[in-house]
PDB file of C-alpha atoms and ligand atoms in Angstrom:
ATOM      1  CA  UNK A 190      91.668  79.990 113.967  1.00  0.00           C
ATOM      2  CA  UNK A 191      93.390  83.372 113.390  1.00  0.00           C
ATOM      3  CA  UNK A 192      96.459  83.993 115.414  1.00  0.00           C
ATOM      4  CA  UNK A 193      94.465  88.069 115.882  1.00  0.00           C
ATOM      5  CA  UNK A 194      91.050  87.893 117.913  1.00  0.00           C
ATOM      6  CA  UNK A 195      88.844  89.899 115.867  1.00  0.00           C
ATOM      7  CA  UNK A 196      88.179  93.104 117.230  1.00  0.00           C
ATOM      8  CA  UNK A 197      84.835  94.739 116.680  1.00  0.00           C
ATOM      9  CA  UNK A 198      84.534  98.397 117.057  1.00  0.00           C
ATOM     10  CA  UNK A 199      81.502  99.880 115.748  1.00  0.00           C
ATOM     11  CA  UNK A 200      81.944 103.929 115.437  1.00  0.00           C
ATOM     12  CA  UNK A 201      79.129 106.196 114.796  1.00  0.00           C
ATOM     13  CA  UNK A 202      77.229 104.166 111.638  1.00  0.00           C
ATOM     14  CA  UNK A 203      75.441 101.785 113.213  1.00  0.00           C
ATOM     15  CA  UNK A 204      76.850  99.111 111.408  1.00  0.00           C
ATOM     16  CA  UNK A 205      79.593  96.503 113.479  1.00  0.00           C
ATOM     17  CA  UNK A 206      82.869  96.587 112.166  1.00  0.00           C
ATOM     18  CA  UNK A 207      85.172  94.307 112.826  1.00  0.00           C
ATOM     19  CA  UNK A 208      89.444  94.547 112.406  1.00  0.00           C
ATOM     20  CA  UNK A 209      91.400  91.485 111.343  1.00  0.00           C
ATOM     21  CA  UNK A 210      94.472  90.690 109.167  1.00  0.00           C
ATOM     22  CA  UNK A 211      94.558  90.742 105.317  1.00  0.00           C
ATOM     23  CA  UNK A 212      93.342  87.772 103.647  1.00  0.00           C
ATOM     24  CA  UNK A 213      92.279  86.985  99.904  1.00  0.00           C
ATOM     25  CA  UNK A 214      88.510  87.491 100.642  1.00  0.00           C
ATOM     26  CA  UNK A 215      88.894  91.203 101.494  1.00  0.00           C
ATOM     27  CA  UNK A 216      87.628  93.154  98.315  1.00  0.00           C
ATOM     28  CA  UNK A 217      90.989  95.542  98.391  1.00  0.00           C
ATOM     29  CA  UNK A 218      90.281  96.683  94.441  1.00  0.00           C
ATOM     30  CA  UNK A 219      87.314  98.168  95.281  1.00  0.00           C
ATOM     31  CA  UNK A 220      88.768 100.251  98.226  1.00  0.00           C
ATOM     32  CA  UNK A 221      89.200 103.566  97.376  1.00  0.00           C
ATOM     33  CA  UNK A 222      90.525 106.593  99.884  1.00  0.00           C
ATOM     34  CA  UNK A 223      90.711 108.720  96.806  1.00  0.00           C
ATOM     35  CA  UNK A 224      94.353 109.073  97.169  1.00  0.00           C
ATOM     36  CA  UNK A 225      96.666 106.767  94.921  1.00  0.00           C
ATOM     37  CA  UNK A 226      99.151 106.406  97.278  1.00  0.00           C
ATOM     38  CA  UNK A 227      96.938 104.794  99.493  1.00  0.00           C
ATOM     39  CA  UNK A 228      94.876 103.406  97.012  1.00  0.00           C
ATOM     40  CA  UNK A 229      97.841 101.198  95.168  1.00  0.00           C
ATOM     41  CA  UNK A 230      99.357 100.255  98.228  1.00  0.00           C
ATOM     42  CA  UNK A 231      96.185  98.462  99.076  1.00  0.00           C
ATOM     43  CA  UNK A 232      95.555  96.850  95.708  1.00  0.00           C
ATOM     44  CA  UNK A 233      99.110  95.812  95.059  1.00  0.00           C
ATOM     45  CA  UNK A 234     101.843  96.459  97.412  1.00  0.00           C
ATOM     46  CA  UNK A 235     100.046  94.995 100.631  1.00  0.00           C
ATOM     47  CA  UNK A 236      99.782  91.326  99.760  1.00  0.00           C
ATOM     48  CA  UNK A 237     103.545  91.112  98.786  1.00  0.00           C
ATOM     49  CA  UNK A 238     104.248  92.889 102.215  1.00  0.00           C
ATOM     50  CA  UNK A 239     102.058  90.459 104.272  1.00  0.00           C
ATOM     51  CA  UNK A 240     104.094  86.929 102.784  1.00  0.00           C
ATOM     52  CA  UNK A 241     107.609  88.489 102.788  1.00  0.00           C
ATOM     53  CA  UNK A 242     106.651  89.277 106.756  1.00  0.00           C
ATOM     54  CA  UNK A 243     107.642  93.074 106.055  1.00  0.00           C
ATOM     55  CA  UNK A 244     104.742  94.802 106.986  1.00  0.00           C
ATOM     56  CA  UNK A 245     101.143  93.087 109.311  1.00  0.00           C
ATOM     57  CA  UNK A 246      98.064  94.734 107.368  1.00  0.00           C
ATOM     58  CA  UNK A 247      94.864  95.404 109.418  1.00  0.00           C
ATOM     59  CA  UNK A 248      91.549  95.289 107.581  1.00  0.00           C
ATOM     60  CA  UNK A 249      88.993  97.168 108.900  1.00  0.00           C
ATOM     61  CA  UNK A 250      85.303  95.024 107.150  1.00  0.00           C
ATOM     62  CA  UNK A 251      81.884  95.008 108.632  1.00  0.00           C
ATOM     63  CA  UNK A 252      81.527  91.650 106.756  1.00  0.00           C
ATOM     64  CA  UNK A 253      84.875  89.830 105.961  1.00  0.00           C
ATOM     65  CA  UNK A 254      84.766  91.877 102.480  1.00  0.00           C
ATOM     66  CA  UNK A 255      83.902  95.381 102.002  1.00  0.00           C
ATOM     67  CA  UNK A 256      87.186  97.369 103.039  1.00  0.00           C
ATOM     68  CA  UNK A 257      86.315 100.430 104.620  1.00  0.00           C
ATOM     69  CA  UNK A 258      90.146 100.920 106.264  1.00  0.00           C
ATOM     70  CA  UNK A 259      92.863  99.620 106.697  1.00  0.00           C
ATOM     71  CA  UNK A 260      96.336  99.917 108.532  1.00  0.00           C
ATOM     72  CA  UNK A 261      99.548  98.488 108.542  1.00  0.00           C
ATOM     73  CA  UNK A 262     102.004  98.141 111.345  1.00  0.00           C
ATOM     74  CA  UNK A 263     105.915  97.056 111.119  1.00  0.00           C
ATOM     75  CA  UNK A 264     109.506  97.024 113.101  1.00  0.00           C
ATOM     76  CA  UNK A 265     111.198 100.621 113.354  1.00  0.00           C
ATOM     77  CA  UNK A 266     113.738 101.955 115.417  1.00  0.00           C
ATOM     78  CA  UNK A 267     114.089 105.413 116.130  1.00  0.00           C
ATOM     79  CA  UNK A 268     117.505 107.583 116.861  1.00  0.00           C
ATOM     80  CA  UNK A 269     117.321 109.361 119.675  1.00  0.00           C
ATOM     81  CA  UNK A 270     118.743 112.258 118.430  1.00  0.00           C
ATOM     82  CA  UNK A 271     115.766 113.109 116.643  1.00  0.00           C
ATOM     83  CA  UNK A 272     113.684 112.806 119.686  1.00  0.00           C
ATOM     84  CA  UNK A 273     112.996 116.135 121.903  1.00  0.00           C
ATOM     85  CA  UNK A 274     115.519 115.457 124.700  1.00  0.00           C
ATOM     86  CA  UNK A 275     112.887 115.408 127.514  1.00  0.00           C
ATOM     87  CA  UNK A 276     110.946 112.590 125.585  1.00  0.00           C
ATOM     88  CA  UNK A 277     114.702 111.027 125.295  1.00  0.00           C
ATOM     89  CA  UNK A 278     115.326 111.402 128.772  1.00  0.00           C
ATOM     90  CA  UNK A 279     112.638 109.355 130.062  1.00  0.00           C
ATOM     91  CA  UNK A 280     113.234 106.479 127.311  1.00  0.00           C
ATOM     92  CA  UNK A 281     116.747 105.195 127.452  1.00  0.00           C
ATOM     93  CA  UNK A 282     120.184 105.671 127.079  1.00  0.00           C
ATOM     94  CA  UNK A 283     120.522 104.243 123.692  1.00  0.00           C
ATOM     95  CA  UNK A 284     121.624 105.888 120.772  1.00  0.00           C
ATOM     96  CA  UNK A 285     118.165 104.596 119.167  1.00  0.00           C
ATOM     97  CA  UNK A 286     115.167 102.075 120.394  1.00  0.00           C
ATOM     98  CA  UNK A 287     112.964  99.872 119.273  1.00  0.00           C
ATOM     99  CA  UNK A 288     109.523 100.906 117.895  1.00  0.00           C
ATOM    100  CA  UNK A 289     106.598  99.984 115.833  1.00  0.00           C
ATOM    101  CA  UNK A 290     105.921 101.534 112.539  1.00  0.00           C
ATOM    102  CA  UNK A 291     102.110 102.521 111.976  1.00  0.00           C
ATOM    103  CA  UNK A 292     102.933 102.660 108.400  1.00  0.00           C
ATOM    104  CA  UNK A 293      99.561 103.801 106.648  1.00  0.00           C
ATOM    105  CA  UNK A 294      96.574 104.332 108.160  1.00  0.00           C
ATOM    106  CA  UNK A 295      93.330 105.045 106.057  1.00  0.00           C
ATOM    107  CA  UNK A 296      89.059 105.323 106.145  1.00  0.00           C
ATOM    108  CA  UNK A 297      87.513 104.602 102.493  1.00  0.00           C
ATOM    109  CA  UNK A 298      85.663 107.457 100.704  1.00  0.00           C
ATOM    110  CA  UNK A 299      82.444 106.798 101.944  1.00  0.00           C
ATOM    111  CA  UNK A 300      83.244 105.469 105.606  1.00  0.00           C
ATOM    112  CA  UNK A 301      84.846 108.739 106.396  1.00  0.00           C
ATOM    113  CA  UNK A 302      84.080 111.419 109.545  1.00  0.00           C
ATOM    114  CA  UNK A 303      81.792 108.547 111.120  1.00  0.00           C
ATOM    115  CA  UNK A 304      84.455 107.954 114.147  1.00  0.00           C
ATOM    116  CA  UNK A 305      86.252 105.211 111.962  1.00  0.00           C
ATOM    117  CA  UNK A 306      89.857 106.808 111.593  1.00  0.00           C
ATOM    118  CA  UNK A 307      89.389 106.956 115.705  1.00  0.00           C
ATOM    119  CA  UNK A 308      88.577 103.609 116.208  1.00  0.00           C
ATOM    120  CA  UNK A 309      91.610 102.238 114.115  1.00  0.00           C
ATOM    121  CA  UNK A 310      93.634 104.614 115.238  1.00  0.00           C
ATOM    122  CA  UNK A 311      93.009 102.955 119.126  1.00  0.00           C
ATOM    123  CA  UNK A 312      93.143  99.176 117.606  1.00  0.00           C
ATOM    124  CA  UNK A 313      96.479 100.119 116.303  1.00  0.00           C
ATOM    125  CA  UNK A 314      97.415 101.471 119.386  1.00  0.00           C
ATOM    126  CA  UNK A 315      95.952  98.555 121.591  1.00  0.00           C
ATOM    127  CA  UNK A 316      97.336  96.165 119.562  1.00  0.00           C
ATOM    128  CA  UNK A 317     100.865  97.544 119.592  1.00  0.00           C
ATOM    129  CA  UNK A 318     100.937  98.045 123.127  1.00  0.00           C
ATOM    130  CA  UNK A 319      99.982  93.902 122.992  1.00  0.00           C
ATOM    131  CA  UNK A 320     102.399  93.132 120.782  1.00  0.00           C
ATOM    132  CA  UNK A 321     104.957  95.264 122.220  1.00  0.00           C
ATOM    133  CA  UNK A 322     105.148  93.278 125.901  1.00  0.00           C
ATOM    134  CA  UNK A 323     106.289  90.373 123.706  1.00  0.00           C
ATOM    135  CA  UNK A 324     108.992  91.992 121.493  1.00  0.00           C
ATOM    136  CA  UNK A 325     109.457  95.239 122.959  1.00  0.00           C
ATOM    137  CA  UNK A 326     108.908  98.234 121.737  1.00  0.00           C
ATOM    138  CA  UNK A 327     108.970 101.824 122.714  1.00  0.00           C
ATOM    139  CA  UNK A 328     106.882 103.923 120.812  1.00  0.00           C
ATOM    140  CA  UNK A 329     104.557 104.021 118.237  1.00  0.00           C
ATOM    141  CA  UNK A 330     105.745 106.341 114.941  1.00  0.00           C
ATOM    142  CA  UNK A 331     103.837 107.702 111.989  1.00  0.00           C
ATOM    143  CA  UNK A 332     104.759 109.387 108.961  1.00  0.00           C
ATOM    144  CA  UNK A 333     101.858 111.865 108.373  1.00  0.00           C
ATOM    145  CA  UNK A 334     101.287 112.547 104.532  1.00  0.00           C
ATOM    146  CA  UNK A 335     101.034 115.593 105.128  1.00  0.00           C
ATOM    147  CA  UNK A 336      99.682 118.435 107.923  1.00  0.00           C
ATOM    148  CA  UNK A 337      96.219 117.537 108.019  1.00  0.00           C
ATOM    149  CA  UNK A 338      97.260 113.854 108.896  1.00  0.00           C
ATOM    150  CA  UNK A 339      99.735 115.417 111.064  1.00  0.00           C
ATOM    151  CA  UNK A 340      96.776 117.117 113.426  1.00  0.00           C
ATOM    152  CA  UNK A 341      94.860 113.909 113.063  1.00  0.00           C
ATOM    153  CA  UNK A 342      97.337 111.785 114.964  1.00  0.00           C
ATOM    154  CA  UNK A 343      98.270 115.570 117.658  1.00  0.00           C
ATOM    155  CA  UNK A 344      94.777 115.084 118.698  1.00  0.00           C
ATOM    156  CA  UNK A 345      95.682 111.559 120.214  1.00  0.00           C
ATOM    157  CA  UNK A 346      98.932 112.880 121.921  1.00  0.00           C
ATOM    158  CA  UNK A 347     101.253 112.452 119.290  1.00  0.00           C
ATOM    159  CA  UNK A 348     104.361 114.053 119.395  1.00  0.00           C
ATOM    160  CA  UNK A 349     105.993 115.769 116.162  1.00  0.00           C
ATOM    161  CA  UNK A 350     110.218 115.028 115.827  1.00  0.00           C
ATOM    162  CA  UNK A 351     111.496 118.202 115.345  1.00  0.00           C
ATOM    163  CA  UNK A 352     114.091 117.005 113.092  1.00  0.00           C
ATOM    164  CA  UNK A 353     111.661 114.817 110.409  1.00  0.00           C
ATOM    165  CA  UNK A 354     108.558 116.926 108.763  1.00  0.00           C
ATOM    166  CA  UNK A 355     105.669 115.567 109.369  1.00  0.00           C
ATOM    167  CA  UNK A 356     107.027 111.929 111.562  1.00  0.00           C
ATOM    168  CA  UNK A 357     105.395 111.754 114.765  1.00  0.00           C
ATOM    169  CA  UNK A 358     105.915 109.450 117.998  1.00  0.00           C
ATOM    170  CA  UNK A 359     103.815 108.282 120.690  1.00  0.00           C
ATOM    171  CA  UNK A 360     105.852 106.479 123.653  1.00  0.00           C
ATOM    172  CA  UNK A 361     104.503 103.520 124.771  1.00  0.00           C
ATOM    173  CA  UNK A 362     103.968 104.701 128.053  1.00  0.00           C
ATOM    174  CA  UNK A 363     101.461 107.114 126.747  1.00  0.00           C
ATOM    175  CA  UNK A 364      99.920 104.616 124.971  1.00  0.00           C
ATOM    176  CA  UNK A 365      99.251 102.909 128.284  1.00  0.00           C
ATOM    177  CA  UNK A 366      98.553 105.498 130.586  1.00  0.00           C
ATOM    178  CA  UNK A 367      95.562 106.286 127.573  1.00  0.00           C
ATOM    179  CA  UNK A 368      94.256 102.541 127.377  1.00  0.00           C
ATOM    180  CA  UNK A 369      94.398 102.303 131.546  1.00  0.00           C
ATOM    181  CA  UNK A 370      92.418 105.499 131.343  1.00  0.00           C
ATOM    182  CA  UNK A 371      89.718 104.046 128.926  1.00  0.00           C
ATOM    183  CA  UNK A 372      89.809 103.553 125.506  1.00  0.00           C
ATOM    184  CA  UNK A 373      89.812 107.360 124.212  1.00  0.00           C
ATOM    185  CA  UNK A 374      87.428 106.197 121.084  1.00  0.00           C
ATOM    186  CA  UNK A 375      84.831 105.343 123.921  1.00  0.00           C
ATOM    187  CA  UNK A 376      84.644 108.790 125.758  1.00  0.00           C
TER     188      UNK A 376
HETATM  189  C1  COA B 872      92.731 110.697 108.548  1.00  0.00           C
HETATM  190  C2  COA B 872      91.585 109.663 108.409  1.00  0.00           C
HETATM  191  C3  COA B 872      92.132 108.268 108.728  1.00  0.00           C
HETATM  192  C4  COA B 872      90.466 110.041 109.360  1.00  0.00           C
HETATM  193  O1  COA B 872      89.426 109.082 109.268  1.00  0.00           O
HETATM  194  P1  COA B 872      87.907 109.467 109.583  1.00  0.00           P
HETATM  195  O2  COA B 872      87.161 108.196 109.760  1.00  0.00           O
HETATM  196  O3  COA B 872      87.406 110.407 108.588  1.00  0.00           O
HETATM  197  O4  COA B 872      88.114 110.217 110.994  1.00  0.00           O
HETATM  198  P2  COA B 872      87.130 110.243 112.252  1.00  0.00           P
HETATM  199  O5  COA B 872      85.734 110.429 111.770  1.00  0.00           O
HETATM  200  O6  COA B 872      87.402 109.064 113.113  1.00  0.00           O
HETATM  201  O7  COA B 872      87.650 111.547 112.984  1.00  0.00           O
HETATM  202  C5  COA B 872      88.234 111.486 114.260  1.00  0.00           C
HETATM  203  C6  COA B 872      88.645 112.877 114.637  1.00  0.00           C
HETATM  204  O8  COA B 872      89.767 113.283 113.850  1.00  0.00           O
HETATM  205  C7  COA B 872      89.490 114.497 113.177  1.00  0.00           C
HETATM  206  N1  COA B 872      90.096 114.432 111.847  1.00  0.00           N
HETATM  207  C8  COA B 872      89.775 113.602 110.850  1.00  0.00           C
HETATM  208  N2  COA B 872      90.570 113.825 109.785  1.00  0.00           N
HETATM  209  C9  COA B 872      91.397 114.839 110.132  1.00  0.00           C
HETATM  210  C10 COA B 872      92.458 115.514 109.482  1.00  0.00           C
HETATM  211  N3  COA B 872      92.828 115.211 108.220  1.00  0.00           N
HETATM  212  N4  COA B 872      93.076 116.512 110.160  1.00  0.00           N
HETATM  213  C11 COA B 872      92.739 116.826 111.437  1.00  0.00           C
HETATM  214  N5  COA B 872      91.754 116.188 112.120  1.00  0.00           N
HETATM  215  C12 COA B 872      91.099 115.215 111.477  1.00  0.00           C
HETATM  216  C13 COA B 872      87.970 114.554 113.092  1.00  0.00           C
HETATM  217  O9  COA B 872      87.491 115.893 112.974  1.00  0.00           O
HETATM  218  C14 COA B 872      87.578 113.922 114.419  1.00  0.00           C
HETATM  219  O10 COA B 872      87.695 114.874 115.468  1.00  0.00           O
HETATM  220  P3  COA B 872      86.431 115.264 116.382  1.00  0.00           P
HETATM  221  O11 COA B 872      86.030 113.965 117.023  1.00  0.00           O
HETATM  222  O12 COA B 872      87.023 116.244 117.337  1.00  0.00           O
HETATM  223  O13 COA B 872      85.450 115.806 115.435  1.00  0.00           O
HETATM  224  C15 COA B 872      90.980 109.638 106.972  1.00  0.00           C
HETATM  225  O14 COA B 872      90.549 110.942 106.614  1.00  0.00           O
HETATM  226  C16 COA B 872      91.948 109.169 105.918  1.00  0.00           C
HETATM  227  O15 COA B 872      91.908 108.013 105.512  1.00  0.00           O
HETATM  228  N6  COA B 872      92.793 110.078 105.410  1.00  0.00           N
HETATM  229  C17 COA B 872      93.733 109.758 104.355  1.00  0.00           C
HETATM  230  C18 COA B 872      94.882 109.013 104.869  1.00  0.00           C
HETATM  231  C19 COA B 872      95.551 109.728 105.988  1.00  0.00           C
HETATM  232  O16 COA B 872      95.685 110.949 105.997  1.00  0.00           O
HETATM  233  N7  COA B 872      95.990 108.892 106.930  1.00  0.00           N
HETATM  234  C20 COA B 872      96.619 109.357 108.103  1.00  0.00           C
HETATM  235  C21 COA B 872      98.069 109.611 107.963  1.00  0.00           C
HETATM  236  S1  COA B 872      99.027 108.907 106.748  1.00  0.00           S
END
């Protein structure tokens, strides 16, 4: 049994998706988000993350093989300093804290502007507000490729850091106040 309950979340196709770790039956060479970056990391960067335990990858398959997303989480910690002081305030009085890395985040070609970005967006979020009560963490952090990924994640109450271009931060007690308001993928 997987140590992840699948997660199905469905999005506006009609079709059930499902979200569940990286294994060898996903069909990762034929994903394609049109963007190399994303792209190779997927085909040849993930698998090597997954055994050397730097990185958890998320597959996003409405039948164990097609790849239609994908995301990856990770350990970060984040300095302080770079956070707007009010957000700072209310987290600690550390120099930096603990925090999980939504590393890449990304909807194939053809799955795109159905709701699907949304919905993996949230299982990220749910599932690093789960894992987060066991090894703690304080925020959730993204590095946006670029602006239009940076308004992506502002629509779901991300914060930018002033001091990095384009890395944005979600405390984890935003992430909770959203999920004990209802998951925001189901409004
Ligand atoms: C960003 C991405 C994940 C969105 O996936 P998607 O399935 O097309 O998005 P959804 O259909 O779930 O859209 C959800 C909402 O986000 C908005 N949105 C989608 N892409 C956006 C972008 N690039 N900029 C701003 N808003 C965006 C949609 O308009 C929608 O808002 P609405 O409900 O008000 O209409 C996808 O375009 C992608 O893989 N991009 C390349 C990788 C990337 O930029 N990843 C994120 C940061 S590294």
């Amino acid at each position: 049994m997987s140590a992840y309950p699948f997660r199905v979340i469905a999005g506006q196709t009609g079709i059930r998706f499902r979200v569940e770790p990286l294994s060898s039956k996903h069909d990762r060479a034929a994903f394609s988000r049109g963007e190399a970056a994303l792209d190779n990391y997927l085909h040849k960067q993930a698998g090597q993350d997954v055994r050397k335990h730097v990185a958890a990858v998320f597959m996003l398959t409405p039948d164990g093989k097609i790849v239609a997303g994908y995301y990856t989480l990770s350990q970060f910690s984040v300095e302080l300093g770079a956070v707007p002081e009010e957000v700072a305030q209310e987290l600690a009085k550390y120099r930096a804290v603990p925090a999980t890395l939504l590393g890449r985040l990304a909807v194939a070609k053809q799955f795109r502007g159905k709701g699907l970005g949304e919905r993996l967006l949230v299982d990220a979020l749910r599932l690093s507000l789960g894992a987060g009560k066991l090894i703690v963490s304080a925020a959730v952090v993204v590095d946006a490729k670029d602006e239009g990924a940076a308004n992506f994640y502002k629509k779901y109450r991300f914060i930018q850091l002033p001091k990095i271009p384009n890395r944005l931060f979600l405390p984890m007690r935003t992430i909770e106040e959203m999920m004990a308001a209802g998951d925001p993928a189901e409004a």
